[in-house]
């Protein structure tokens, strides 16, 4: 199976052929994969070098000319390092751009903490009007990339990961999908967390919602799921900073007595980088740890 990043290359290359309004801005990362597209569309595939602030600024400028820019690099260099440009050159200017990241929270541990961005979605939450997609499978990534490219008038962040679920689910670019129904609490699994959540909750009488579009947050789906449960206990399992979506869940359930547990990447920095699975275990996002933490919360 190809990776989400592989699918990003193939899908975006086809979209550049199909849509003359689409442009791609790179900062060296994934440049080689787009060499054929750059040859076919030298005026719409731009590599600015290792200049991430310029990367976002160029994307914002292209959007102001009427193009639909797709701006890409590692998450830490796309959201965190050039945050002022994301805030001003895209948000403040009302530009319509698509940010597509790679490397996520812990995908390339050998790169060190400079290449990890567990706070990216929380940081975008400080800005208004962003749609955030977190696919859990390459097929979902392709669908959501196509949605993002066609979503005129929207600012979209697509968060790609090396971690993937075994199978794809039908995604629409909006809302949560119910993949299991139960009577004792609700667990929301975000993107590549789904397989571990399903394994961790096997045999538990628990509803599992699958979220690949996390902003806007589908409060209506959560409220509906809670209304069909014997308890309004909610666990959110996210592949980025723990607690990123707890405020959104609390807002959705403001008129319902409830409890929310946010599981995800801890704030404490891991300095023994290891491999991706080591990070999952260290943050309690592996199957065994999730079962212990979810069961303890739902039975407390």
mmCIF file of C-alpha atoms in Angstrom:
data_model
loop_
_atom_site.group_PDB
_atom_site.id
_atom_site.type_symbol
_atom_site.label_atom_id
_atom_site.label_comp_id
_atom_site.label_asym_id
_atom_site.label_seq_id
_atom_site.Cartn_x
_atom_site.Cartn_y
_atom_site.Cartn_z
ATOM 1 C CA UNK A 1 0.000 0.000 0.000
ATOM 2 C CA UNK A 2 1.270 3.472 -0.787
ATOM 3 C CA UNK A 3 1.567 6.110 1.924
ATOM 4 C CA UNK A 4 -0.527 9.236 2.359
ATOM 5 C CA UNK A 5 2.443 11.263 1.150
ATOM 6 C CA UNK A 6 2.724 9.086 -1.976
ATOM 7 C CA UNK A 7 -0.966 9.638 -2.601
ATOM 8 C CA UNK A 8 -0.544 13.379 -2.117
ATOM 9 C CA UNK A 9 2.056 13.410 -4.891
ATOM 10 C CA UNK A 10 -0.006 11.392 -7.366
ATOM 11 C CA UNK A 11 -3.312 13.122 -6.585
ATOM 12 C CA UNK A 12 -1.944 16.665 -6.668
ATOM 13 C CA UNK A 13 -0.016 15.967 -9.867
ATOM 14 C CA UNK A 14 -3.262 14.876 -11.539
ATOM 15 C CA UNK A 15 -5.137 17.863 -10.146
ATOM 16 C CA UNK A 16 -2.517 20.219 -11.579
ATOM 17 C CA UNK A 17 -3.176 18.659 -14.998
ATOM 18 C CA UNK A 18 -6.942 18.937 -14.571
ATOM 19 C CA UNK A 19 -7.327 22.391 -13.005
ATOM 20 C CA UNK A 20 -5.452 25.411 -14.423
ATOM 21 C CA UNK A 21 -6.322 27.404 -11.278
ATOM 22 C CA UNK A 22 -4.376 25.068 -9.015
ATOM 23 C CA UNK A 23 -0.799 25.912 -8.000
ATOM 24 C CA UNK A 24 1.691 24.065 -5.801
ATOM 25 C CA UNK A 25 4.283 25.724 -3.557
ATOM 26 C CA UNK A 26 7.093 23.641 -2.048
ATOM 27 C CA UNK A 27 10.044 24.269 0.270
ATOM 28 C CA UNK A 28 12.335 21.430 -0.887
ATOM 29 C CA UNK A 29 10.351 18.757 0.998
ATOM 30 C CA UNK A 30 8.808 16.234 -1.476
ATOM 31 C CA UNK A 31 10.333 18.192 -4.380
ATOM 32 C CA UNK A 32 11.627 15.092 -6.171
ATOM 33 C CA UNK A 33 8.149 13.544 -6.256
ATOM 34 C CA UNK A 34 6.847 16.561 -8.125
ATOM 35 C CA UNK A 35 9.629 16.808 -10.725
ATOM 36 C CA UNK A 36 7.369 15.604 -13.595
ATOM 37 C CA UNK A 37 4.597 18.020 -12.571
ATOM 38 C CA UNK A 38 7.121 20.867 -12.375
ATOM 39 C CA UNK A 39 8.251 20.129 -15.925
ATOM 40 C CA UNK A 40 4.665 20.149 -17.192
ATOM 41 C CA UNK A 41 3.605 23.226 -15.223
ATOM 42 C CA UNK A 42 6.700 25.347 -14.481
ATOM 43 C CA UNK A 43 4.534 28.418 -13.914
ATOM 44 C CA UNK A 44 2.347 26.713 -11.292
ATOM 45 C CA UNK A 45 4.768 24.453 -9.409
ATOM 46 C CA UNK A 46 7.145 26.626 -7.394
ATOM 47 C CA UNK A 47 9.955 25.529 -5.080
ATOM 48 C CA UNK A 48 11.123 28.379 -2.837
ATOM 49 C CA UNK A 49 13.909 26.436 -1.134
ATOM 50 C CA UNK A 50 14.253 26.078 2.624
ATOM 51 C CA UNK A 51 12.371 29.311 3.310
ATOM 52 C CA UNK A 52 9.176 28.414 5.135
ATOM 53 C CA UNK A 53 7.975 31.963 5.809
ATOM 54 C CA UNK A 54 8.378 32.698 2.113
ATOM 55 C CA UNK A 55 6.607 29.420 1.310
ATOM 56 C CA UNK A 56 3.414 30.563 3.037
ATOM 57 C CA UNK A 57 3.779 34.156 1.841
ATOM 58 C CA UNK A 58 4.015 33.031 -1.788
ATOM 59 C CA UNK A 59 0.965 30.819 -1.287
ATOM 60 C CA UNK A 60 -0.994 33.752 0.106
ATOM 61 C CA UNK A 61 0.108 35.956 -2.783
ATOM 62 C CA UNK A 62 -0.873 33.397 -5.402
ATOM 63 C CA UNK A 63 -4.297 33.117 -3.777
ATOM 64 C CA UNK A 64 -4.784 36.870 -4.130
ATOM 65 C CA UNK A 65 -4.235 36.532 -7.900
ATOM 66 C CA UNK A 66 -7.123 34.056 -8.152
ATOM 67 C CA UNK A 67 -5.157 30.805 -8.064
ATOM 68 C CA UNK A 68 -5.876 27.993 -5.603
ATOM 69 C CA UNK A 69 -2.468 27.313 -3.981
ATOM 70 C CA UNK A 70 -1.535 24.036 -2.303
ATOM 71 C CA UNK A 71 1.305 24.765 0.136
ATOM 72 C CA UNK A 72 3.347 21.827 1.421
ATOM 73 C CA UNK A 73 6.124 20.882 3.812
ATOM 74 C CA UNK A 74 6.551 19.143 7.181
ATOM 75 C CA UNK A 75 3.918 20.165 9.739
ATOM 76 C CA UNK A 76 6.455 21.835 12.023
ATOM 77 C CA UNK A 77 7.654 24.019 9.133
ATOM 78 C CA UNK A 78 4.189 24.639 7.683
ATOM 79 C CA UNK A 79 2.195 25.704 10.751
ATOM 80 C CA UNK A 80 4.594 26.415 13.608
ATOM 81 C CA UNK A 81 7.635 28.137 12.054
ATOM 82 C CA UNK A 82 5.700 30.456 9.667
ATOM 83 C CA UNK A 83 2.669 30.927 11.933
ATOM 84 C CA UNK A 84 2.742 34.719 11.512
ATOM 85 C CA UNK A 85 2.463 34.290 7.745
ATOM 86 C CA UNK A 86 -0.366 31.751 8.144
ATOM 87 C CA UNK A 87 -2.130 34.237 10.398
ATOM 88 C CA UNK A 88 -1.572 37.340 8.242
ATOM 89 C CA UNK A 89 -0.770 36.370 4.645
ATOM 90 C CA UNK A 90 -3.583 33.822 4.478
ATOM 91 C CA UNK A 91 -6.041 34.485 7.315
ATOM 92 C CA UNK A 92 -5.937 38.279 7.618
ATOM 93 C CA UNK A 93 -5.836 38.730 3.835
ATOM 94 C CA UNK A 94 -8.821 36.424 3.407
ATOM 95 C CA UNK A 95 -6.793 34.220 1.077
ATOM 96 C CA UNK A 96 -8.097 30.818 0.019
ATOM 97 C CA UNK A 97 -5.283 28.313 0.362
ATOM 98 C CA UNK A 98 -4.709 24.646 1.122
ATOM 99 C CA UNK A 99 -1.953 23.671 3.555
ATOM 100 C CA UNK A 100 -0.849 20.032 3.284
ATOM 101 C CA UNK A 101 1.604 18.746 5.874
ATOM 102 C CA UNK A 102 3.738 15.662 6.348
ATOM 103 C CA UNK A 103 5.588 14.179 9.336
ATOM 104 C CA UNK A 104 2.729 14.915 11.797
ATOM 105 C CA UNK A 105 3.485 14.545 15.534
ATOM 106 C CA UNK A 106 6.074 11.757 15.631
ATOM 107 C CA UNK A 107 6.269 10.227 12.132
ATOM 108 C CA UNK A 108 10.016 10.718 11.699
ATOM 109 C CA UNK A 109 11.570 10.407 15.156
ATOM 110 C CA UNK A 110 15.107 10.391 13.716
ATOM 111 C CA UNK A 111 14.526 13.990 12.643
ATOM 112 C CA UNK A 112 14.248 15.045 16.270
ATOM 113 C CA UNK A 113 11.904 17.486 17.929
ATOM 114 C CA UNK A 114 12.390 20.064 15.169
ATOM 115 C CA UNK A 115 10.429 17.736 12.870
ATOM 116 C CA UNK A 116 7.539 17.050 15.249
ATOM 117 C CA UNK A 117 4.402 19.187 15.468
ATOM 118 C CA UNK A 118 1.923 17.848 18.024
ATOM 119 C CA UNK A 119 0.594 21.368 18.580
ATOM 120 C CA UNK A 120 -0.304 22.205 14.969
ATOM 121 C CA UNK A 121 -4.092 21.757 15.157
ATOM 122 C CA UNK A 122 -4.261 23.502 18.537
ATOM 123 C CA UNK A 123 -2.327 26.413 17.033
ATOM 124 C CA UNK A 124 -4.702 26.682 14.072
ATOM 125 C CA UNK A 125 -7.564 26.711 16.592
ATOM 126 C CA UNK A 126 -6.411 30.206 17.573
ATOM 127 C CA UNK A 127 -7.387 31.392 14.080
ATOM 128 C CA UNK A 128 -10.818 31.692 12.538
ATOM 129 C CA UNK A 129 -12.301 29.803 9.651
ATOM 130 C CA UNK A 130 -9.967 26.842 9.067
ATOM 131 C CA UNK A 131 -11.222 23.466 7.906
ATOM 132 C CA UNK A 132 -8.955 20.687 9.207
ATOM 133 C CA UNK A 133 -8.835 17.203 7.667
ATOM 134 C CA UNK A 134 -6.977 14.319 9.359
ATOM 135 C CA UNK A 135 -7.220 11.274 7.056
ATOM 136 C CA UNK A 136 -6.511 7.823 8.441
ATOM 137 C CA UNK A 137 -5.738 6.032 5.170
ATOM 138 C CA UNK A 138 -4.240 6.972 1.756
ATOM 139 C CA UNK A 139 -7.632 6.528 0.040
ATOM 140 C CA UNK A 140 -9.175 8.964 2.519
ATOM 141 C CA UNK A 141 -6.271 11.336 1.969
ATOM 142 C CA UNK A 142 -6.971 11.384 -1.771
ATOM 143 C CA UNK A 143 -10.669 12.095 -1.228
ATOM 144 C CA UNK A 144 -9.989 14.863 1.265
ATOM 145 C CA UNK A 145 -7.272 16.408 -0.912
ATOM 146 C CA UNK A 146 -9.733 16.594 -3.788
ATOM 147 C CA UNK A 147 -12.323 18.163 -1.495
ATOM 148 C CA UNK A 148 -9.774 20.702 -0.312
ATOM 149 C CA UNK A 149 -8.628 21.626 -3.819
ATOM 150 C CA UNK A 150 -12.220 22.190 -4.925
ATOM 151 C CA UNK A 151 -13.324 24.041 -1.779
ATOM 152 C CA UNK A 152 -13.240 27.575 -3.154
ATOM 153 C CA UNK A 153 -13.626 30.178 -0.459
ATOM 154 C CA UNK A 154 -12.153 27.931 2.252
ATOM 155 C CA UNK A 155 -8.865 27.811 4.107
ATOM 156 C CA UNK A 156 -8.019 24.131 4.543
ATOM 157 C CA UNK A 157 -5.353 22.197 6.430
ATOM 158 C CA UNK A 158 -4.808 18.545 5.446
ATOM 159 C CA UNK A 159 -2.686 16.686 8.010
ATOM 160 C CA UNK A 160 -0.991 13.655 6.455
ATOM 161 C CA UNK A 161 0.707 10.922 8.476
ATOM 162 C CA UNK A 162 2.927 7.903 7.968
ATOM 163 C CA UNK A 163 0.608 6.063 10.358
ATOM 164 C CA UNK A 164 -2.400 4.501 8.643
ATOM 165 C CA UNK A 165 -5.405 2.350 9.426
ATOM 166 C CA UNK A 166 -5.607 -0.997 7.613
ATOM 167 C CA UNK A 167 -8.755 -0.062 5.680
ATOM 168 C CA UNK A 168 -10.321 3.115 4.367
ATOM 169 C CA UNK A 169 -13.781 4.342 5.312
ATOM 170 C CA UNK A 170 -16.144 6.479 3.228
ATOM 171 C CA UNK A 171 -15.384 10.119 3.974
ATOM 172 C CA UNK A 172 -17.232 13.170 2.737
ATOM 173 C CA UNK A 173 -15.100 16.059 3.943
ATOM 174 C CA UNK A 174 -17.601 16.850 6.697
ATOM 175 C CA UNK A 175 -18.841 15.251 9.892
ATOM 176 C CA UNK A 176 -18.100 12.125 11.898
ATOM 177 C CA UNK A 177 -18.849 8.535 10.906
ATOM 178 C CA UNK A 178 -20.367 6.017 13.321
ATOM 179 C CA UNK A 179 -18.367 2.785 13.059
ATOM 180 C CA UNK A 180 -19.636 1.053 16.218
ATOM 181 C CA UNK A 181 -22.672 1.604 18.429
ATOM 182 C CA UNK A 182 -22.898 0.955 22.169
ATOM 183 C CA UNK A 183 -24.630 2.087 25.325
ATOM 184 C CA UNK A 184 -21.716 3.015 27.582
ATOM 185 C CA UNK A 185 -19.997 6.186 26.515
ATOM 186 C CA UNK A 186 -18.643 7.521 23.230
ATOM 187 C CA UNK A 187 -15.093 7.340 21.904
ATOM 188 C CA UNK A 188 -14.055 9.649 19.067
ATOM 189 C CA UNK A 189 -11.107 8.272 17.093
ATOM 190 C CA UNK A 190 -9.326 10.839 14.926
ATOM 191 C CA UNK A 191 -7.723 9.749 11.648
ATOM 192 C CA UNK A 192 -4.974 7.127 12.074
ATOM 193 C CA UNK A 193 -6.043 6.454 15.683
ATOM 194 C CA UNK A 194 -9.078 4.422 14.556
ATOM 195 C CA UNK A 195 -7.543 0.936 14.362
ATOM 196 C CA UNK A 196 -5.999 1.207 17.827
ATOM 197 C CA UNK A 197 -9.258 2.558 19.255
ATOM 198 C CA UNK A 198 -11.334 -0.234 17.715
ATOM 199 C CA UNK A 199 -8.950 -2.859 19.061
ATOM 200 C CA UNK A 200 -8.854 -1.181 22.474
ATOM 201 C CA UNK A 201 -12.647 -1.029 22.765
ATOM 202 C CA UNK A 202 -13.336 -4.532 21.405
ATOM 203 C CA UNK A 203 -15.957 -6.144 23.643
ATOM 204 C CA UNK A 204 -16.869 -2.861 25.339
ATOM 205 C CA UNK A 205 -20.439 -1.579 24.967
ATOM 206 C CA UNK A 206 -19.195 1.693 23.552
ATOM 207 C CA UNK A 207 -20.007 3.878 20.552
ATOM 208 C CA UNK A 208 -17.038 4.721 18.327
ATOM 209 C CA UNK A 209 -17.169 7.770 16.075
ATOM 210 C CA UNK A 210 -14.558 8.210 13.352
ATOM 211 C CA UNK A 211 -13.365 11.760 12.664
ATOM 212 C CA UNK A 212 -11.381 12.633 9.560
ATOM 213 C CA UNK A 213 -12.655 16.210 9.448
ATOM 214 C CA UNK A 214 -12.121 17.698 12.904
ATOM 215 C CA UNK A 215 -12.766 21.346 12.119
ATOM 216 C CA UNK A 216 -15.538 22.252 11.956
ATOM 217 C CA UNK A 217 -16.121 19.892 14.885
ATOM 218 C CA UNK A 218 -19.220 17.742 14.343
ATOM 219 C CA UNK A 219 -20.995 18.598 17.560
ATOM 220 C CA UNK A 220 -24.333 17.379 16.218
ATOM 221 C CA UNK A 221 -22.985 13.845 15.679
ATOM 222 C CA UNK A 222 -21.512 13.792 19.174
ATOM 223 C CA UNK A 223 -24.732 15.054 20.741
ATOM 224 C CA UNK A 224 -26.709 12.408 18.850
ATOM 225 C CA UNK A 225 -24.327 9.655 19.951
ATOM 226 C CA UNK A 226 -24.487 10.760 23.575
ATOM 227 C CA UNK A 227 -28.284 10.899 23.489
ATOM 228 C CA UNK A 228 -28.335 7.198 22.586
ATOM 229 C CA UNK A 229 -25.937 6.243 25.367
ATOM 230 C CA UNK A 230 -26.643 5.427 29.000
ATOM 231 C CA UNK A 231 -23.885 7.849 30.012
ATOM 232 C CA UNK A 232 -22.588 11.100 28.612
ATOM 233 C CA UNK A 233 -18.943 10.068 28.957
ATOM 234 C CA UNK A 234 -16.767 11.036 25.983
ATOM 235 C CA UNK A 235 -13.185 10.062 25.158
ATOM 236 C CA UNK A 236 -11.371 11.824 22.306
ATOM 237 C CA UNK A 237 -8.278 10.067 20.931
ATOM 238 C CA UNK A 238 -6.246 12.415 18.726
ATOM 239 C CA UNK A 239 -2.833 11.911 17.052
ATOM 240 C CA UNK A 240 -1.703 15.362 18.221
ATOM 241 C CA UNK A 241 -1.703 17.347 21.456
ATOM 242 C CA UNK A 242 -3.936 15.732 24.082
ATOM 243 C CA UNK A 243 -7.007 17.815 24.819
ATOM 244 C CA UNK A 244 -6.995 19.742 21.527
ATOM 245 C CA UNK A 245 -10.696 19.027 20.922
ATOM 246 C CA UNK A 246 -12.025 18.819 24.481
ATOM 247 C CA UNK A 247 -13.274 22.418 24.408
ATOM 248 C CA UNK A 248 -15.176 21.738 21.173
ATOM 249 C CA UNK A 249 -16.786 18.644 22.728
ATOM 250 C CA UNK A 250 -17.694 20.584 25.859
ATOM 251 C CA UNK A 251 -19.313 23.287 23.727
ATOM 252 C CA UNK A 252 -21.340 20.680 21.833
ATOM 253 C CA UNK A 253 -22.609 19.208 25.104
ATOM 254 C CA UNK A 254 -23.078 22.459 27.020
ATOM 255 C CA UNK A 255 -26.696 21.595 27.909
ATOM 256 C CA UNK A 256 -25.926 17.960 28.754
ATOM 257 C CA UNK A 257 -24.194 16.859 31.958
ATOM 258 C CA UNK A 258 -21.100 15.079 30.721
ATOM 259 C CA UNK A 259 -17.441 14.160 31.208
ATOM 260 C CA UNK A 260 -14.709 14.429 28.566
ATOM 261 C CA UNK A 261 -11.283 12.761 28.531
ATOM 262 C CA UNK A 262 -8.782 13.957 25.949
ATOM 263 C CA UNK A 263 -6.088 11.478 24.956
ATOM 264 C CA UNK A 264 -3.251 12.309 22.610
ATOM 265 C CA UNK A 265 0.351 13.442 22.562
ATOM 266 C CA UNK A 266 1.594 14.628 25.948
ATOM 267 C CA UNK A 267 3.198 18.036 26.447
ATOM 268 C CA UNK A 268 6.334 16.457 27.865
ATOM 269 C CA UNK A 269 9.040 16.159 25.211
ATOM 270 C CA UNK A 270 10.406 12.689 24.528
ATOM 271 C CA UNK A 271 14.188 12.913 24.143
ATOM 272 C CA UNK A 272 14.825 9.243 23.360
ATOM 273 C CA UNK A 273 13.299 9.353 19.910
ATOM 274 C CA UNK A 274 13.259 5.674 18.947
ATOM 275 C CA UNK A 275 10.627 4.703 16.369
ATOM 276 C CA UNK A 276 7.037 5.771 15.781
ATOM 277 C CA UNK A 277 5.659 2.834 17.784
ATOM 278 C CA UNK A 278 7.796 3.910 20.730
ATOM 279 C CA UNK A 279 6.110 7.290 20.671
ATOM 280 C CA UNK A 280 2.648 5.738 20.476
ATOM 281 C CA UNK A 281 3.413 3.638 23.546
ATOM 282 C CA UNK A 282 5.055 6.500 25.434
ATOM 283 C CA UNK A 283 2.005 8.722 24.887
ATOM 284 C CA UNK A 284 -0.417 5.922 25.783
ATOM 285 C CA UNK A 285 -1.829 5.675 22.271
ATOM 286 C CA UNK A 286 -1.069 2.001 21.660
ATOM 287 C CA UNK A 287 -3.849 -0.585 21.907
ATOM 288 C CA UNK A 288 -3.017 -1.829 25.409
ATOM 289 C CA UNK A 289 -2.650 1.615 26.951
ATOM 290 C CA UNK A 290 -5.811 2.912 25.286
ATOM 291 C CA UNK A 291 -7.855 -0.007 26.606
ATOM 292 C CA UNK A 292 -6.626 0.623 30.142
ATOM 293 C CA UNK A 293 -7.254 4.362 30.006
ATOM 294 C CA UNK A 294 -10.629 4.213 28.231
ATOM 295 C CA UNK A 295 -11.958 1.387 30.424
ATOM 296 C CA UNK A 296 -10.852 3.134 33.608
ATOM 297 C CA UNK A 297 -12.567 6.366 32.571
ATOM 298 C CA UNK A 298 -15.835 4.777 31.428
ATOM 299 C CA UNK A 299 -16.172 2.655 34.563
ATOM 300 C CA UNK A 300 -15.160 5.340 37.058
#
